[in-house]
mmCIF file of C-alpha atoms in Angstrom:
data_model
loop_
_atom_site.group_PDB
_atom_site.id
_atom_site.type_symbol
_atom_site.label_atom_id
_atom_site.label_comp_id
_atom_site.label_asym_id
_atom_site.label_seq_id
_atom_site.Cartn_x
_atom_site.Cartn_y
_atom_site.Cartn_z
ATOM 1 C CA UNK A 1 125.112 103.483 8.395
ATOM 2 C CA UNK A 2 123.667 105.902 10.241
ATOM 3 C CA UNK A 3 122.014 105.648 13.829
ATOM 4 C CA UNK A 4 119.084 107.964 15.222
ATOM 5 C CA UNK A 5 118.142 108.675 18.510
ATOM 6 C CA UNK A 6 114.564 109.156 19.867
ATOM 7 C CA UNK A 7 114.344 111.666 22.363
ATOM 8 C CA UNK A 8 111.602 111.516 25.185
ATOM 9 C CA UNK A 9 108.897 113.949 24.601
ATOM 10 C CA UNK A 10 109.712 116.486 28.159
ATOM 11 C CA UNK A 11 107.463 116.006 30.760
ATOM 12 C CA UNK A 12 104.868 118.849 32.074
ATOM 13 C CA UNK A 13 104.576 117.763 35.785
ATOM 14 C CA UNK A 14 107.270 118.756 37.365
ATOM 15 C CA UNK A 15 108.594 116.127 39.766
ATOM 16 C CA UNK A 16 107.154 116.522 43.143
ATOM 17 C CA UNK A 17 108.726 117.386 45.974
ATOM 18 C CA UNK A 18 107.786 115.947 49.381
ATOM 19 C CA UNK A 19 104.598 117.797 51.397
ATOM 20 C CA UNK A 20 106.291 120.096 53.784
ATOM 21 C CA UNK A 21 103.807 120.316 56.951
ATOM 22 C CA UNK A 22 102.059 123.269 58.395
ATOM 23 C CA UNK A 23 103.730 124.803 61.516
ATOM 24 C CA UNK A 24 100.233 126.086 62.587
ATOM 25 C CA UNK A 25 98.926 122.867 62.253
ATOM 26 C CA UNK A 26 101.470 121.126 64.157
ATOM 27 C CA UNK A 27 101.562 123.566 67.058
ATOM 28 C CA UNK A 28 97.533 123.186 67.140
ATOM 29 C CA UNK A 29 98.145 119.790 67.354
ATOM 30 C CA UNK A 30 101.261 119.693 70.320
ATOM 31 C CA UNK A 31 98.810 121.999 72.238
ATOM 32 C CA UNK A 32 95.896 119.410 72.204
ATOM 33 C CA UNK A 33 97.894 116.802 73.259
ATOM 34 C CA UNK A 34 99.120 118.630 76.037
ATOM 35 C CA UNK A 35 95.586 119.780 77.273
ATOM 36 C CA UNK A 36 94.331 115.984 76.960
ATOM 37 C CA UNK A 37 97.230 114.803 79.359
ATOM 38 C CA UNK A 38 95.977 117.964 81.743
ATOM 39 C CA UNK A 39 92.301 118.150 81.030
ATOM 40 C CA UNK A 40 91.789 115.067 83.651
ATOM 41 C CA UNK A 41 93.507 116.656 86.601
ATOM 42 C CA UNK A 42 91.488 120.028 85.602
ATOM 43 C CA UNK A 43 88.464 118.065 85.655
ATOM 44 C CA UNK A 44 89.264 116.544 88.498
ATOM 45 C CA UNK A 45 90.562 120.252 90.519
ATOM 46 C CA UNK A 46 87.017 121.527 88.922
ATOM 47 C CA UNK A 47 84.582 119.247 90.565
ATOM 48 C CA UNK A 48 86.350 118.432 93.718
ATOM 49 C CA UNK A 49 87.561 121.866 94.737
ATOM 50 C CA UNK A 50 86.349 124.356 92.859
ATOM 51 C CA UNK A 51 82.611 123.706 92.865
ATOM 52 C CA UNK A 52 83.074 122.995 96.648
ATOM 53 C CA UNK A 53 84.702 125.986 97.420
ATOM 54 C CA UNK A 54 82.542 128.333 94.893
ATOM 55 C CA UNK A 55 79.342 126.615 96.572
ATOM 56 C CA UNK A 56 80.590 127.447 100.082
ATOM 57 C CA UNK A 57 81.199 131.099 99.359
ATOM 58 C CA UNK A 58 78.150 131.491 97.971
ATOM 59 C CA UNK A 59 76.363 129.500 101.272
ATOM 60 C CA UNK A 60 78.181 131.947 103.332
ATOM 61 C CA UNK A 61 75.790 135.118 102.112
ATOM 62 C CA UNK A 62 72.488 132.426 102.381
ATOM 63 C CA UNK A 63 70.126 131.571 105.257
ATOM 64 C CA UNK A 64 70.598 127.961 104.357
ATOM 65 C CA UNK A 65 69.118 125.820 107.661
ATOM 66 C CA UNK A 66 67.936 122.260 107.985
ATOM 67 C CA UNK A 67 64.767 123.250 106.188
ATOM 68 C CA UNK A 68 66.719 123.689 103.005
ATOM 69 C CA UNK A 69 67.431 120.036 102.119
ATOM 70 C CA UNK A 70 64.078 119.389 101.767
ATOM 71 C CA UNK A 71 62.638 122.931 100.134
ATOM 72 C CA UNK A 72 66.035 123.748 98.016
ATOM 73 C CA UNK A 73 64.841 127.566 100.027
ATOM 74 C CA UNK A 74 67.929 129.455 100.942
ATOM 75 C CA UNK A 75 67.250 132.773 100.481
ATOM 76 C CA UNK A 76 70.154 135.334 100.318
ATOM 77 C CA UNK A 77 70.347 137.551 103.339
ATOM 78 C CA UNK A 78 73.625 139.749 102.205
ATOM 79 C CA UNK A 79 76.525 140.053 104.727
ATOM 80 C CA UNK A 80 74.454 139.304 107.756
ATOM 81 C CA UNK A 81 76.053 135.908 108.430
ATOM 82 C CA UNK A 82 79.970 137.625 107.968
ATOM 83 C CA UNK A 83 78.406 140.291 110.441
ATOM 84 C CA UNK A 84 77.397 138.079 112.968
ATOM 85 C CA UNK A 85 80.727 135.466 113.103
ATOM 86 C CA UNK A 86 82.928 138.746 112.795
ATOM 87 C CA UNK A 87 81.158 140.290 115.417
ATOM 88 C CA UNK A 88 80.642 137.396 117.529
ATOM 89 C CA UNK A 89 83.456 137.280 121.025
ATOM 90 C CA UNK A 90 83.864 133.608 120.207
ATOM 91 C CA UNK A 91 85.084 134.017 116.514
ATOM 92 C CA UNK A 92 87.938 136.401 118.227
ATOM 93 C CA UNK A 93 88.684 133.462 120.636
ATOM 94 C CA UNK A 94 88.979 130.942 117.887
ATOM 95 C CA UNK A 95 90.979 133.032 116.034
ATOM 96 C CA UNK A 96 93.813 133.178 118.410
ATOM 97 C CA UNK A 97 93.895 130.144 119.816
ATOM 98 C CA UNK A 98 94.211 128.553 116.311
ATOM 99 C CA UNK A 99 97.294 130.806 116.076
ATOM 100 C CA UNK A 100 98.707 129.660 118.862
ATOM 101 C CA UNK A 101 98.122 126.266 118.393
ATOM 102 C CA UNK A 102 99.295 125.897 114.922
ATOM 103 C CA UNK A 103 102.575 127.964 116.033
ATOM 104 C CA UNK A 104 103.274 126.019 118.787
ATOM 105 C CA UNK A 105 102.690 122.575 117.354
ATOM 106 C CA UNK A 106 104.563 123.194 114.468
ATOM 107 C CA UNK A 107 107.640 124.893 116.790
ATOM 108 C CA UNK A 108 107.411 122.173 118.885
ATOM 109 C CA UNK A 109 107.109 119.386 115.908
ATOM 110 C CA UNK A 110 109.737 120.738 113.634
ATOM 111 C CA UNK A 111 112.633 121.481 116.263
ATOM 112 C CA UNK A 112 112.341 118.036 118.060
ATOM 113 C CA UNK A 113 111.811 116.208 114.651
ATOM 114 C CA UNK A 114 114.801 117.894 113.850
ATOM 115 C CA UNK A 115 116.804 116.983 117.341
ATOM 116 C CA UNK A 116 115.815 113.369 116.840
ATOM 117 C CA UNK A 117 116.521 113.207 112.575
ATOM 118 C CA UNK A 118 120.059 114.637 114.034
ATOM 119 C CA UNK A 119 120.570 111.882 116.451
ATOM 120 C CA UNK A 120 119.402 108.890 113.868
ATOM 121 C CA UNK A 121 121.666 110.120 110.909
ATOM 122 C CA UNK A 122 124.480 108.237 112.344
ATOM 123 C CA UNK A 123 124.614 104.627 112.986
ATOM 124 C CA UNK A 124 124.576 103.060 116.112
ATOM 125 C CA UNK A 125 122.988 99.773 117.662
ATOM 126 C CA UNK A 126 119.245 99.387 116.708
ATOM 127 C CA UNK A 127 118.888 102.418 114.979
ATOM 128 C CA UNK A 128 116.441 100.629 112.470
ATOM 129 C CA UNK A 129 113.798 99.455 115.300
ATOM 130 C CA UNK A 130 114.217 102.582 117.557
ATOM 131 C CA UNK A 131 113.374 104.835 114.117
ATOM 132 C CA UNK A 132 110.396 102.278 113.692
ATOM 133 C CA UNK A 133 108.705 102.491 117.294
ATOM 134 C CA UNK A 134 108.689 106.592 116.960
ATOM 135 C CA UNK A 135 106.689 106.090 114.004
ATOM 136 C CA UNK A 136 103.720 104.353 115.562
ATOM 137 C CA UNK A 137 102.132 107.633 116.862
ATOM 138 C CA UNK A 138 101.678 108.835 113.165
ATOM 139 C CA UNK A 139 100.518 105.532 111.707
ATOM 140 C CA UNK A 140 97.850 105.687 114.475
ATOM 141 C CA UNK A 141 94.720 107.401 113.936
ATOM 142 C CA UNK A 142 94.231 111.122 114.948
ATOM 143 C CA UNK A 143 90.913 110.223 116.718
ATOM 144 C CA UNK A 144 92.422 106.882 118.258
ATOM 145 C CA UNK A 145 94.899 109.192 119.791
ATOM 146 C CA UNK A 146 93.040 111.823 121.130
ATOM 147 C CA UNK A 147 91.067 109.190 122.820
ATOM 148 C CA UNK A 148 93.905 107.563 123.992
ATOM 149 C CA UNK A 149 95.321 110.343 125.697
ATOM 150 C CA UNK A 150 92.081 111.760 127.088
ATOM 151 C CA UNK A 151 92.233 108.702 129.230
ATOM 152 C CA UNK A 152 95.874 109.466 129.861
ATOM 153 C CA UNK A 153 95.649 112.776 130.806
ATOM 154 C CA UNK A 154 92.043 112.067 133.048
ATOM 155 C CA UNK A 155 92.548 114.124 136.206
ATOM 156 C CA UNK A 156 91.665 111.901 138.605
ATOM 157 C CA UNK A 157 91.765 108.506 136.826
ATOM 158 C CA UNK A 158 94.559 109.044 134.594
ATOM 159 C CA UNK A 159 97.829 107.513 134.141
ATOM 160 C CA UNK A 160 99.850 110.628 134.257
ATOM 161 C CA UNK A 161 99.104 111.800 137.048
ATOM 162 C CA UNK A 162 99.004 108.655 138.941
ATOM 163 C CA UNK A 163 102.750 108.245 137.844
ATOM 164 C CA UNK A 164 103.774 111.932 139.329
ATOM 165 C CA UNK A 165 101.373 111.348 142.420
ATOM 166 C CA UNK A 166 103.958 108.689 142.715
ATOM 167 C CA UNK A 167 106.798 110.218 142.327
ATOM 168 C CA UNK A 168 105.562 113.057 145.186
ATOM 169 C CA UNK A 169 104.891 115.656 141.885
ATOM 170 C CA UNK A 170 101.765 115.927 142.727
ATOM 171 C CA UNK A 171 98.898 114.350 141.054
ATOM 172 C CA UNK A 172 95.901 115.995 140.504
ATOM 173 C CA UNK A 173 96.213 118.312 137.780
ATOM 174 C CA UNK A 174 93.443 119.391 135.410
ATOM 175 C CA UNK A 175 95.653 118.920 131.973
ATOM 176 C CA UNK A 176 91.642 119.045 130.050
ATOM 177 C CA UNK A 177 89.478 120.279 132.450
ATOM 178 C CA UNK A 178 91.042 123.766 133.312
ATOM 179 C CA UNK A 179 90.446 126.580 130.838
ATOM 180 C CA UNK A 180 94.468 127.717 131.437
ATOM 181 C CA UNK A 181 95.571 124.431 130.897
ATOM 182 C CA UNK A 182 93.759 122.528 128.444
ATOM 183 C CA UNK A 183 95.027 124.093 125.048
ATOM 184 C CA UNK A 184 98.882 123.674 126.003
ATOM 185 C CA UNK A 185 97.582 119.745 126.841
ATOM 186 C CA UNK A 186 95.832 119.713 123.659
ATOM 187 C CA UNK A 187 99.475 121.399 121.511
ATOM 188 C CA UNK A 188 101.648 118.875 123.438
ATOM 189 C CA UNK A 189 99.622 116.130 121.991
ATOM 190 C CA UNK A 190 99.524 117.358 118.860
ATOM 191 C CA UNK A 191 103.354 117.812 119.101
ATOM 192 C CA UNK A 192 103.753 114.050 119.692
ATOM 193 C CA UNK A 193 101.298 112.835 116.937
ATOM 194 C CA UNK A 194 103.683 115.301 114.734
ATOM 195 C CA UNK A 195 107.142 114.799 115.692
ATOM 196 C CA UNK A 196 107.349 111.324 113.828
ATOM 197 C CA UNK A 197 106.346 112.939 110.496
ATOM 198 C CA UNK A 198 108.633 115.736 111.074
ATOM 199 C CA UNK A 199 112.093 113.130 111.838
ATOM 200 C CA UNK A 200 111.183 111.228 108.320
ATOM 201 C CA UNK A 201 110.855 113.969 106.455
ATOM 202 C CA UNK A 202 114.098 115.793 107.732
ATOM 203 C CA UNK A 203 115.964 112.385 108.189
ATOM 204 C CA UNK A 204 115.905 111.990 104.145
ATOM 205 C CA UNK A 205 117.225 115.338 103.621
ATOM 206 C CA UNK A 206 119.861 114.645 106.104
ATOM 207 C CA UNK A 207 121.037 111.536 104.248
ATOM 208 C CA UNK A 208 121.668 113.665 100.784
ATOM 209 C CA UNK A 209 123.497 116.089 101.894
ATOM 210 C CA UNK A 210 127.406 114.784 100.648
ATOM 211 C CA UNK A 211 129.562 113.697 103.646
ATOM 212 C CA UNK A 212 132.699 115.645 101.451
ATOM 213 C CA UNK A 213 131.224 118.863 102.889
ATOM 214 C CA UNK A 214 131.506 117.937 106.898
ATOM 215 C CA UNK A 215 134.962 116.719 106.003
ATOM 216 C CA UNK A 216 135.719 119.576 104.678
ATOM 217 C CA UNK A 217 134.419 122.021 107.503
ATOM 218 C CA UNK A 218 136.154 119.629 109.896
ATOM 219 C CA UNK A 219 139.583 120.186 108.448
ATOM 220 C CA UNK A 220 138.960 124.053 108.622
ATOM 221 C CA UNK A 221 138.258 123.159 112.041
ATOM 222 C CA UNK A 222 134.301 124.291 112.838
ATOM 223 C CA UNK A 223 132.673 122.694 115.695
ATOM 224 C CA UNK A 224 129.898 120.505 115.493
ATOM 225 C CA UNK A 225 127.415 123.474 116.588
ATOM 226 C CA UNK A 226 129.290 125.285 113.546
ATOM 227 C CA UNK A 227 128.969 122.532 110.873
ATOM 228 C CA UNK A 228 125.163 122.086 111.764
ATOM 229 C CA UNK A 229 124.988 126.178 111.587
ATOM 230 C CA UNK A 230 127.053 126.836 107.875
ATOM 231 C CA UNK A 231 126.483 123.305 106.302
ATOM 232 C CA UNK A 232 122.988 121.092 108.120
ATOM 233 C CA UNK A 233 120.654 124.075 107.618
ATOM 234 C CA UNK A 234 121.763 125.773 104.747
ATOM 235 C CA UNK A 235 121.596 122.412 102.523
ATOM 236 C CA UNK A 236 118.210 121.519 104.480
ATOM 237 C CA UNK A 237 116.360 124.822 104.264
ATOM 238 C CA UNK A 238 114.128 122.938 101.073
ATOM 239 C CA UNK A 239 113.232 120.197 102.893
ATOM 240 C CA UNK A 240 112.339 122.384 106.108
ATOM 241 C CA UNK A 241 110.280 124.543 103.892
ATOM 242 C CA UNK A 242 108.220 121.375 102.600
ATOM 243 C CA UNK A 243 108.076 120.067 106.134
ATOM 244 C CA UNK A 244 107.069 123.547 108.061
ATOM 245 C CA UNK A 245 104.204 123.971 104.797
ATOM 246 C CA UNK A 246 102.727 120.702 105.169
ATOM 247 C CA UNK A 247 102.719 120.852 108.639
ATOM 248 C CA UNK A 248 101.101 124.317 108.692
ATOM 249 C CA UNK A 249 98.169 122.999 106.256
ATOM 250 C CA UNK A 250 97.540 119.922 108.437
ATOM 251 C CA UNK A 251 97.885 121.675 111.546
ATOM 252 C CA UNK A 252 95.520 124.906 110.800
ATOM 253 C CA UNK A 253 92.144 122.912 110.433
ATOM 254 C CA UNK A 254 92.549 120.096 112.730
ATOM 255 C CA UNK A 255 89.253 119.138 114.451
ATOM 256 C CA UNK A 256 89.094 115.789 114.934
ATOM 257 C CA UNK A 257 92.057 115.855 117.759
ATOM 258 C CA UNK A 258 90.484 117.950 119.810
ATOM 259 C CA UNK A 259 87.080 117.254 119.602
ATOM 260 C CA UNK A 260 88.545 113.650 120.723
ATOM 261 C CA UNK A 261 90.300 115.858 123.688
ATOM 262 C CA UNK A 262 88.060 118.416 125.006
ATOM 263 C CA UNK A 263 85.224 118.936 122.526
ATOM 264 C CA UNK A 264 86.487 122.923 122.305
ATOM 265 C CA UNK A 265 86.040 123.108 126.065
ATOM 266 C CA UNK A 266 86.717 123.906 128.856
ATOM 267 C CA UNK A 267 84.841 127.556 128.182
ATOM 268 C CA UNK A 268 85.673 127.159 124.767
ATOM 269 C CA UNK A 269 89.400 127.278 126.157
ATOM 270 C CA UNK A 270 90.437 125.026 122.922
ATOM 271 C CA UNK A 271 87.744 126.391 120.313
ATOM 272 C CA UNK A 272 89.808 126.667 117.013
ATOM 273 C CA UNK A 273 88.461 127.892 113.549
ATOM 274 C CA UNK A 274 87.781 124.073 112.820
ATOM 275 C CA UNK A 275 85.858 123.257 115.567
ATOM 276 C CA UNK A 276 83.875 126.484 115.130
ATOM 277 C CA UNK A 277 83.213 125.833 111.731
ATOM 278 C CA UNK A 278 81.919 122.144 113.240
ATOM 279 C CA UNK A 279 79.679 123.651 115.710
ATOM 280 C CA UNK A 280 78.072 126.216 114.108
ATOM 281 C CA UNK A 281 77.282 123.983 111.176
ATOM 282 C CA UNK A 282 76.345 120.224 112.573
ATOM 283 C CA UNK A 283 75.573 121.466 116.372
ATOM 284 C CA UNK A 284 73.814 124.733 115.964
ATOM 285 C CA UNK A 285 72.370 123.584 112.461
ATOM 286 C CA UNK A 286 73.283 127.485 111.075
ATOM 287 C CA UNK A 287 75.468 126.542 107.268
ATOM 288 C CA UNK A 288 75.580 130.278 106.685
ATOM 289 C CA UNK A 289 78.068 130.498 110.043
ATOM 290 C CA UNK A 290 79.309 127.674 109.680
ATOM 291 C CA UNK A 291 80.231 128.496 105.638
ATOM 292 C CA UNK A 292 81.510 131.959 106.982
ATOM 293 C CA UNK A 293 84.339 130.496 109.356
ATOM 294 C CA UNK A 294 85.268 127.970 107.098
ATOM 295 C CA UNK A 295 85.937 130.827 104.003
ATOM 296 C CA UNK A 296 88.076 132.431 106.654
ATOM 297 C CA UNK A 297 89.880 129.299 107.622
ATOM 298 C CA UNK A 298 90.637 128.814 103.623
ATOM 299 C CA UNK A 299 91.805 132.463 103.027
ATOM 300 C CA UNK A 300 94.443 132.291 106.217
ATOM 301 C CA UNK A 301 95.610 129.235 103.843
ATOM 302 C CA UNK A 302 95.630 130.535 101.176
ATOM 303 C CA UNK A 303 97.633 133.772 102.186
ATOM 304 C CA UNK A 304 100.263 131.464 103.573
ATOM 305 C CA UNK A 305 100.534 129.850 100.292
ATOM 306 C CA UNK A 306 100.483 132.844 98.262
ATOM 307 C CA UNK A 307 103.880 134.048 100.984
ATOM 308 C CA UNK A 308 105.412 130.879 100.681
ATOM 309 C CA UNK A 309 105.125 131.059 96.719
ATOM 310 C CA UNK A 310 106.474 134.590 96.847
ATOM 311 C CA UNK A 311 109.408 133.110 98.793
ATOM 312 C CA UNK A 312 110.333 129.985 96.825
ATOM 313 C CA UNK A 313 109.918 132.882 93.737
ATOM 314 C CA UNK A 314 112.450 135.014 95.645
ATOM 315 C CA UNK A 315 114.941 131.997 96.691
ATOM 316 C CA UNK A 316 114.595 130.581 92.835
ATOM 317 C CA UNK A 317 116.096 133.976 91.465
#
């Protein structure tokens, strides 16, 4: 008895193998994803800050006046609006004292925010509440405050110098109504609305750096002055970087303190870029001006941000 055995005719396709994707493809397809999670903030950078600040260069070389709302007429006229604020006595003025006031406040902000972060990063006895009641000046608003201390500060009416009349200090000095006093009034205000910021900020960074290291400099035997010197500064010099930057961009264009304050006066004693930029445009109705000082007020910025890049840069390496 024999037995046969059939044998399956062999198969043409071979068996297939699974589709192996494209890299190309697949790279096209990570680098849409990633512009759709970016193209909203783009969008958003586009039509918030760019157009603004492409529209107010271009203002800067128009005769745009009052008349233009209503004609859409603002006929270029060159660099004569750069001539005139660059050649203008008052643009000088402005110029420096919004130097000195932005150096000033932010001296006098960060080194007492500092002094006071300091004396809170230990515990004591209502260290909660006190931290609390030195953060009302910064929850209150900037124009509330300049207000406020107008009437404070009122030569002949005001509380402070009642109090020193008082005390036999004399009373009747013009902190806002003399031309050599009025913008050191004006930075010493701004130092207190600033100092609060300046503590929180710098208190946080005090609280993560590790105790271990101030034990350990206090068994090699540094001082107090030394330990703050080699270990405080050294392990804070991020968070004083993000503190002295913010503070420079809010400080640089304020205009609603002092406009609460002295209104630029006396003798344009406390005219800054902002305020300059505010009365050429909405006082003296000229946008070209007005669009002039502001583009100067935004390239000071941006030539601090372009340094402090350059620096983080340098640090990072």
């Amino acid at each position: 008895m024999t037995t046969s055995t059939v044998t399956a005719p062999p198969s043409d396709a071979a068996p297939r193998k699974d589709a192996v994707p494209d890299p190309a493809r697949a790279r096209l397809r990570r680098r849409l994803i990633r512009w759709g999670f970016v193209a909203p903030a783009v969008l958003f950078m586009l039509l918030f800050f760019g157009y603004p600040l492409v529209r107010n260069v271009v203002m800067s070389f128009q005769h745009y006046t009052p008349k233009t709302f209503f004609t859409g007429e603002a006929p270029f006229n060159g660099a004569d609006n750069w001539s005139f604020v660059l050649q203008d006595a008052l643009f000088g003025k402005a110029l420096w004292h919004t130097l000195v006031f932005t150096a000033g406040s932010l001296l006098g902000q960060f080194c007492i925010g500092l002094a006071l972060a300091v004396f809170f990063n230990r515990r004591f006895p209502l260290n909660g509440v006190l931290r609390s009641l030195i953060l009302l000046p910064w929850l209150v608003p900037m124009v509330v405050s300049g207000i406020v201390w107008r009437r404070i500060l009122d030569q002949d009416t005001g509380v402070l110098n009642t109090f020193l009349d008082t005390l036999g200090l004399g009373g009747h000095t013009p902190w806002l109504t003399s031309p050599g006093m009025a913008l050191l009034s004006v930075i010493l205000v701004n130092i207190w609305i600033g100092i609060p910021f300046n503590m929180v900020i710098l208190y946080g960074g005090l609280q993560e750096i590790p105790k271990e290291l101030y034990e350990a400099a206090s068994l090699d035997g540094a001082s107090a002055w030394r330990a703050f010197r080699s270990v405080t500064l050294p392990m804070l010099k991020p968070v004083i970087t993000v503190v002295l930057v913010l503070g420079f961009m809010s400080t640089v264009k304020i205009l609603d303190l002092i406009l609460a304050l002295t209104d630029g006066g006396p003798a344009d004693a406390t005219q800054t870029l902002g305020t300059l930029t505010y009365q050429n445009s909405f006082v003296e109705l000229d946008f070209g001006a007005g669009a002039v000082v502001g583009n100067v007020l935004i390239l000071i910025s941006a030539v601090f941000a372009v340094f402090y890049l350059r620096a983080n840069r340098t640090e990072g390496k």
